Coordinates of C-alpha atoms in Angstrom, one line a residue:
M261 CA 39.4 -113.0 62.7
S262 CA 42.7 -111.5 62.6
A263 CA 44.0 -114.7 61.0
R264 CA 40.6 -116.1 60.3
I265 CA 39.5 -119.3 58.8
L266 CA 39.2 -117.8 55.4
F267 CA 42.9 -118.6 55.2
V268 CA 41.8 -122.2 55.2
F269 CA 39.6 -121.4 52.2
M270 CA 42.6 -120.2 50.4
S271 CA 44.5 -123.4 51.1
L272 CA 41.7 -125.4 49.7
L273 CA 41.2 -123.5 46.5
L274 CA 44.3 -121.8 45.5
V275 CA 47.5 -123.4 46.9
T276 CA 48.9 -126.8 47.3
P277 CA 50.1 -127.2 50.9
G278 CA 53.8 -127.7 51.0
H279 CA 56.8 -127.7 53.3
G280 CA 58.0 -124.2 54.1
Q281 CA 54.7 -122.4 53.1
G282 CA 53.0 -122.1 56.5
F283 CA 49.7 -123.5 57.5
G284 CA 47.9 -124.9 54.4
G285 CA 50.4 -123.2 52.2
L286 CA 49.3 -119.7 53.3
G287 CA 52.8 -118.4 53.7
S288 CA 53.2 -118.8 49.9
T289 CA 53.6 -115.6 47.9
A290 CA 50.8 -113.9 46.1
E291 CA 52.5 -112.4 43.2
G292 CA 50.4 -109.7 41.4
F293 CA 47.9 -109.2 44.2
A294 CA 47.8 -106.1 46.4
V295 CA 49.3 -106.3 49.8
P296 CA 48.2 -104.5 52.9
Q297 CA 49.9 -101.2 53.5
R298 CA 50.4 -99.3 56.8
G299 CA 48.9 -95.8 56.7
V300 CA 46.1 -96.7 54.3
S301 CA 42.9 -95.1 55.6
L302 CA 39.9 -97.3 55.7
T303 CA 36.9 -95.6 54.1
F304 CA 33.2 -96.4 54.7
P305 CA 31.0 -97.6 53.1
R306 CA 33.5 -98.4 50.4
D307 CA 35.5 -100.9 52.6
H308 CA 32.4 -102.8 53.5
G309 CA 32.5 -104.1 49.9
P310 CA 34.8 -106.5 48.2
H311 CA 38.6 -105.8 47.6
T312 CA 39.1 -107.8 44.5
D313 CA 42.7 -106.6 44.0
F314 CA 43.5 -108.7 47.2
R315 CA 43.6 -112.5 47.1
I316 CA 41.4 -113.3 50.2
E317 CA 38.6 -111.7 52.2
W318 CA 35.7 -112.5 54.5
W319 CA 32.5 -111.2 56.2
Y320 CA 32.4 -113.2 59.4
L321 CA 29.7 -113.0 62.1
T322 CA 29.3 -114.9 65.4
A323 CA 26.5 -114.5 67.9
N324 CA 25.9 -115.5 71.5
L325 CA 22.2 -116.0 72.0
T326 CA 19.7 -117.0 74.7
G327 CA 16.5 -118.8 73.7
A328 CA 13.0 -118.4 75.1
D329 CA 13.6 -121.9 76.4
G330 CA 16.3 -120.5 78.7
Q331 CA 19.2 -122.3 76.8
S332 CA 22.3 -120.8 75.4
Y333 CA 23.1 -120.9 71.7
G334 CA 25.8 -119.8 69.3
V335 CA 25.4 -118.9 65.6
Q336 CA 28.1 -118.5 62.9
W337 CA 27.6 -116.9 59.4
T338 CA 30.6 -116.5 57.1
L339 CA 31.1 -115.5 53.5
F340 CA 34.6 -116.1 52.1
R341 CA 35.9 -114.6 48.9
S342 CA 39.1 -115.7 47.1
A343 CA 40.5 -114.7 43.7
L344 CA 42.3 -116.8 41.1
R345 CA 43.9 -113.6 39.8
P346 CA 43.9 -109.9 40.8
E347 CA 41.0 -107.8 39.5
D348 CA 40.3 -104.1 39.4
R349 CA 37.6 -103.2 42.0
E350 CA 35.9 -100.9 39.6
N351 CA 36.0 -103.1 36.5
Q352 CA 35.1 -106.6 37.6
A353 CA 34.6 -109.4 35.0
V354 CA 31.2 -110.9 34.6
G355 CA 30.1 -114.5 33.7
W356 CA 32.4 -117.4 33.9
S357 CA 35.4 -115.2 33.2
S358 CA 35.2 -113.9 36.8
P359 CA 38.1 -115.0 38.9
Q360 CA 36.2 -114.7 42.2
L361 CA 35.4 -117.9 44.2
W362 CA 33.0 -117.9 47.1
M363 CA 32.3 -120.1 50.1
G364 CA 29.8 -119.9 53.0
H365 CA 29.9 -121.5 56.4
A366 CA 27.0 -121.5 58.8
A367 CA 26.5 -123.2 62.2
V368 CA 24.2 -123.3 65.2
T369 CA 25.6 -124.6 68.5
S370 CA 23.9 -125.6 71.7
R371 CA 25.2 -127.5 74.7
D372 CA 24.1 -130.8 73.1
H373 CA 24.2 -130.2 69.3
H374 CA 26.4 -128.5 66.7
F375 CA 24.8 -128.2 63.2
V376 CA 27.0 -127.2 60.3
S377 CA 26.5 -126.3 56.6
E378 CA 28.9 -125.3 53.8
V379 CA 28.1 -124.0 50.4
R380 CA 30.3 -122.9 47.4
A381 CA 29.7 -120.7 44.4
R382 CA 31.4 -118.9 41.5
G383 CA 31.4 -115.2 41.1
G384 CA 30.2 -113.4 38.1
I385 CA 27.2 -115.7 37.3
G386 CA 24.8 -114.5 40.0
Q387 CA 25.4 -117.2 42.6
A388 CA 27.2 -115.1 45.2
G389 CA 28.7 -111.7 45.8
V390 CA 28.6 -108.5 47.7
T391 CA 26.9 -105.3 46.5
M392 CA 26.9 -101.9 48.1
E393 CA 23.7 -100.1 47.2
P394 CA 22.1 -101.4 49.4
F395 CA 24.7 -103.5 51.1
S396 CA 24.1 -107.2 50.7
A397 CA 26.5 -110.1 51.1
R398 CA 25.0 -113.4 49.8
I399 CA 25.7 -116.9 48.6
N400 CA 22.9 -118.9 47.1
D401 CA 19.9 -118.2 49.4
W402 CA 22.0 -117.1 52.4
A403 CA 22.2 -113.4 52.9
M404 CA 23.5 -110.6 55.1
T405 CA 21.5 -107.5 54.0
S406 CA 21.6 -103.9 55.3
T407 CA 18.4 -102.6 56.8
A408 CA 20.0 -99.3 57.9
Q409 CA 18.2 -96.0 57.5
A410 CA 19.5 -93.4 55.0
N411 CA 22.7 -91.7 56.1
A412 CA 23.5 -94.5 58.7
D413 CA 26.4 -96.9 58.3
A414 CA 25.4 -99.8 56.1
L415 CA 26.5 -102.3 58.7
S416 CA 24.6 -100.6 61.6
S417 CA 21.5 -102.7 61.0
L418 CA 21.4 -106.1 59.3
A419 CA 19.0 -108.9 58.4
L420 CA 20.8 -112.3 58.4
N421 CA 19.7 -115.8 57.3
A422 CA 21.2 -119.2 56.5
S423 CA 20.1 -122.8 56.5
G424 CA 21.4 -126.4 56.4
S425 CA 19.9 -129.8 56.3
Q426 CA 19.1 -129.7 60.1
F427 CA 18.7 -126.0 60.8
S428 CA 17.9 -122.5 59.6
Y429 CA 17.9 -119.1 61.2
Q430 CA 16.7 -115.6 60.6
L431 CA 18.2 -112.8 62.7
D432 CA 17.9 -109.0 63.0
L433 CA 20.9 -107.1 64.2
T434 CA 21.3 -103.5 65.4
A435 CA 24.6 -102.0 66.3
D436 CA 24.8 -99.9 69.5
G437 CA 28.5 -99.0 69.2
P438 CA 31.0 -97.8 66.6
L439 CA 33.1 -99.7 64.1
V440 CA 36.5 -100.7 65.6
L441 CA 39.8 -100.7 63.6
H442 CA 42.4 -103.2 64.7
G443 CA 46.1 -102.8 64.9
D444 CA 47.4 -99.5 63.5
E445 CA 44.1 -97.9 62.2
G446 CA 43.1 -101.2 60.6
Y447 CA 46.6 -102.4 59.6
S448 CA 46.9 -105.7 61.6
I449 CA 50.3 -107.4 61.8
K450 CA 50.3 -111.3 61.8
S451 CA 54.0 -112.2 62.2
S452 CA 57.4 -110.8 63.2
G453 CA 58.2 -111.0 59.5
G454 CA 55.6 -108.4 58.7
Q455 CA 52.7 -110.4 57.2
A456 CA 49.5 -108.3 57.7
S457 CA 45.9 -107.7 56.8
H458 CA 43.4 -104.9 56.8
Y459 CA 41.0 -105.7 59.7
Y460 CA 38.1 -104.0 61.4
S461 CA 35.0 -105.2 63.3
Q462 CA 31.5 -104.2 64.4
P463 CA 31.5 -105.9 67.8
S464 CA 28.4 -104.4 69.3
Y465 CA 25.2 -105.8 67.8
S466 CA 22.1 -106.6 69.7
V467 CA 20.2 -109.5 68.1
K468 CA 16.7 -110.9 68.0
G469 CA 15.3 -113.6 65.8
T470 CA 14.4 -117.2 65.3
L471 CA 16.3 -120.5 65.1
M472 CA 14.6 -123.5 63.4
L473 CA 16.1 -126.7 64.8
P474 CA 15.0 -130.4 64.8
S475 CA 13.5 -129.8 68.3
G476 CA 11.4 -126.9 67.0
T477 CA 11.3 -123.2 66.5
I478 CA 13.1 -121.1 69.2
E479 CA 12.9 -117.3 69.6
V480 CA 16.3 -115.9 70.6
T481 CA 18.0 -112.7 71.7
G482 CA 21.6 -111.8 72.4
S483 CA 24.7 -110.1 71.0
A484 CA 26.8 -110.5 67.8
W485 CA 30.3 -109.6 66.5
L486 CA 31.1 -109.0 62.8
D487 CA 34.7 -109.2 61.5
R488 CA 35.9 -107.8 58.2
E489 CA 39.3 -108.6 56.9
W490 CA 41.3 -108.9 53.6
S491 CA 44.9 -109.8 52.7
S492 CA 46.9 -111.7 50.1
Q493 CA 49.7 -113.4 52.0
P494 CA 48.5 -113.4 55.7
L495 CA 50.8 -116.0 57.3
A496 CA 54.5 -116.5 57.6
D497 CA 56.0 -119.8 56.4
N498 CA 56.6 -121.0 60.0
Q499 CA 53.1 -120.5 61.2
N500 CA 51.0 -123.7 61.4
G501 CA 47.7 -122.7 63.1
W502 CA 46.0 -120.1 65.3
D503 CA 43.7 -119.6 68.3
W504 CA 41.4 -116.6 68.3
V505 CA 38.9 -115.2 70.8
S506 CA 36.3 -112.4 70.7
L507 CA 35.2 -111.8 74.3
S508 CA 32.3 -109.5 75.4
F509 CA 32.4 -108.8 79.2
D510 CA 29.4 -108.0 81.3
D511 CA 30.8 -104.5 82.2
G512 CA 30.6 -103.5 78.5
A513 CA 34.3 -103.9 77.6
K514 CA 35.4 -106.3 74.8
L515 CA 38.6 -108.1 73.8
M516 CA 39.7 -109.5 70.4
G517 CA 42.9 -111.5 70.6
F518 CA 44.8 -114.3 68.8
R519 CA 48.0 -116.3 68.9
L520 CA 49.6 -117.7 65.8
R521 CA 51.4 -120.9 66.5
Q522 CA 54.9 -121.3 65.1
T523 CA 56.8 -124.5 64.2
D524 CA 59.5 -123.6 66.7
G525 CA 57.0 -123.7 69.6
A526 CA 56.8 -119.9 69.9
H527 CA 53.7 -117.7 69.3
F528 CA 52.9 -114.4 67.7
T529 CA 50.1 -112.6 69.6
S530 CA 48.0 -109.6 68.9
A531 CA 44.9 -108.1 70.5
T532 CA 42.5 -105.1 70.7
W533 CA 41.1 -103.9 73.9
I534 CA 37.7 -102.2 73.3
A535 CA 36.4 -100.0 76.1
A536 CA 32.8 -99.9 77.0
N537 CA 32.4 -96.7 74.9
G538 CA 33.8 -98.4 71.9
Q539 CA 37.3 -96.8 72.0
P540 CA 39.9 -99.4 70.8
D541 CA 43.5 -99.8 72.1
A542 CA 46.0 -102.0 70.2
I543 CA 47.8 -104.6 72.2
S544 CA 51.3 -105.5 71.0
N545 CA 52.9 -108.9 70.5
G546 CA 53.6 -110.7 73.8
E547 CA 51.2 -108.8 76.0
L548 CA 48.3 -111.2 75.6
S549 CA 48.6 -114.7 77.0
L550 CA 46.4 -117.6 75.8
T551 CA 47.1 -120.8 77.7
P552 CA 45.2 -124.1 77.1
L553 CA 44.0 -125.8 80.3
T554 CA 41.8 -128.7 79.3
T555 CA 41.7 -130.8 76.1
V556 CA 39.1 -133.3 74.9
S557 CA 39.0 -135.7 72.0
V558 CA 37.2 -134.1 69.0
A559 CA 37.1 -135.7 65.6
D560 CA 40.1 -137.9 66.5
R561 CA 42.1 -134.8 67.6
E562 CA 43.0 -133.4 71.0
I563 CA 41.4 -130.0 71.1
P564 CA 41.8 -127.4 74.0
I565 CA 38.3 -126.4 75.0
R566 CA 39.1 -124.5 78.2
W567 CA 41.7 -121.7 78.2
R568 CA 43.2 -119.1 80.5
V569 CA 43.2 -115.6 78.9
Q570 CA 45.5 -113.0 80.6
L571 CA 46.0 -109.3 79.7
P572 CA 47.7 -107.8 82.7
S573 CA 47.5 -104.2 81.3
R574 CA 43.7 -104.4 81.6
S575 CA 43.6 -106.6 84.7
V576 CA 42.1 -109.4 82.7
D577 CA 42.7 -113.0 84.1
V578 CA 39.8 -115.2 83.0
E579 CA 39.0 -118.7 82.0
I580 CA 36.9 -119.4 78.9
D581 CA 34.9 -122.7 78.6
A582 CA 33.3 -124.1 75.5
L583 CA 29.5 -124.3 75.6
N584 CA 29.8 -127.5 73.5
P585 CA 33.3 -129.1 73.4
Q586 CA 32.3 -130.9 70.2
A587 CA 31.8 -127.7 68.1
W588 CA 33.7 -129.1 65.2
M589 CA 33.3 -127.5 61.8
A590 CA 33.3 -130.6 59.6
T591 CA 33.8 -128.5 56.4
S592 CA 36.2 -129.0 53.5
I593 CA 39.1 -128.2 55.7
P594 CA 37.9 -128.7 59.3
Y595 CA 38.4 -126.5 62.3
W596 CA 36.8 -125.8 65.8
E597 CA 34.6 -122.9 66.4
G598 CA 32.0 -122.3 69.0
P599 CA 30.6 -120.1 71.8
V600 CA 32.4 -119.8 75.2
E601 CA 31.4 -118.7 78.7
I602 CA 33.8 -116.4 80.7
S603 CA 34.6 -116.6 84.4
G604 CA 37.3 -115.2 86.6
S605 CA 38.3 -111.5 87.0
R606 CA 35.4 -110.7 84.6
S607 CA 32.3 -112.6 83.4
G608 CA 30.6 -112.6 80.0
K609 CA 30.4 -114.6 76.7
G610 CA 32.3 -114.9 73.5
Y611 CA 33.6 -117.1 70.7
L612 CA 36.7 -119.2 70.2
E613 CA 38.2 -120.4 66.9
M614 CA 41.1 -122.9 66.6
T615 CA 42.8 -124.2 63.5
G616 CA 45.7 -126.5 62.7
Y617 CA 45.0 -129.2 65.3

């Protein structure tokens, strides 16, 4: 995301949650690590790879799929990296001396089921990592691997797989639009105090592949959205959770947006409007409105699973409804993430992520 769940990974591995340090301690300082800088030009394919001078990073994909059985499905595949200490990108340590820690989350969601898997690994010993020639992001036997032709962007075509105790999937993805830089040319602000990340997406994949579920094998087609983000201190000390959406409308336009919830009851918001031709437009704090409409009990928490999303500057006034209200990621630090259906001034599909509830 923007403020994606990798922040949770950091709270698990690197910091002790404490008063005055933001959600999960993620407002704590990251002395010695690089910090995002406005005006830094993102360069590809270099920035598809790891940024080990920063503390946290992720490769985060969600997909809205339709099965040959006529049912809707959602898929999540995420590789998180965090560092115990800063490391030069060109001279990374090998073996157990590597400071890189890795975690993977994968899920398959239907109207009736939500299957989740989590894996962890150390860097430097062959368990996990990201390589560039060819591009491959992997952890254990999960992989996101470029299948792009020579001279094409490495993320323009991907093969993706993951598995858990009750599911597995193999998907092929082909991008039919450009990479999108969020915020100010990839410099994405997260608070009024100036916390930020470098953030870009490939939001325009077409997908085909296979889900293997307890009910059997299902051929699927659909669309997917990949987020890439890295930072070192992404949250302010008064931010205690976030709500994030990626919405793909039937007319070809797209919207990424989030609100970061503050302890005083206020919110910091940000968004990117993506025209049907892939042209992005940054949306400033306060322009996007995310309003919870319906809550349900999920894992002994009250979770909003229907929202009103308003962006007046683009005549957007829609409601989003969870495909499966019980799409709870029962991982080391739990959160809610699942596919949504869009109705109102526009129709379509997307994904919703919520933390801190």
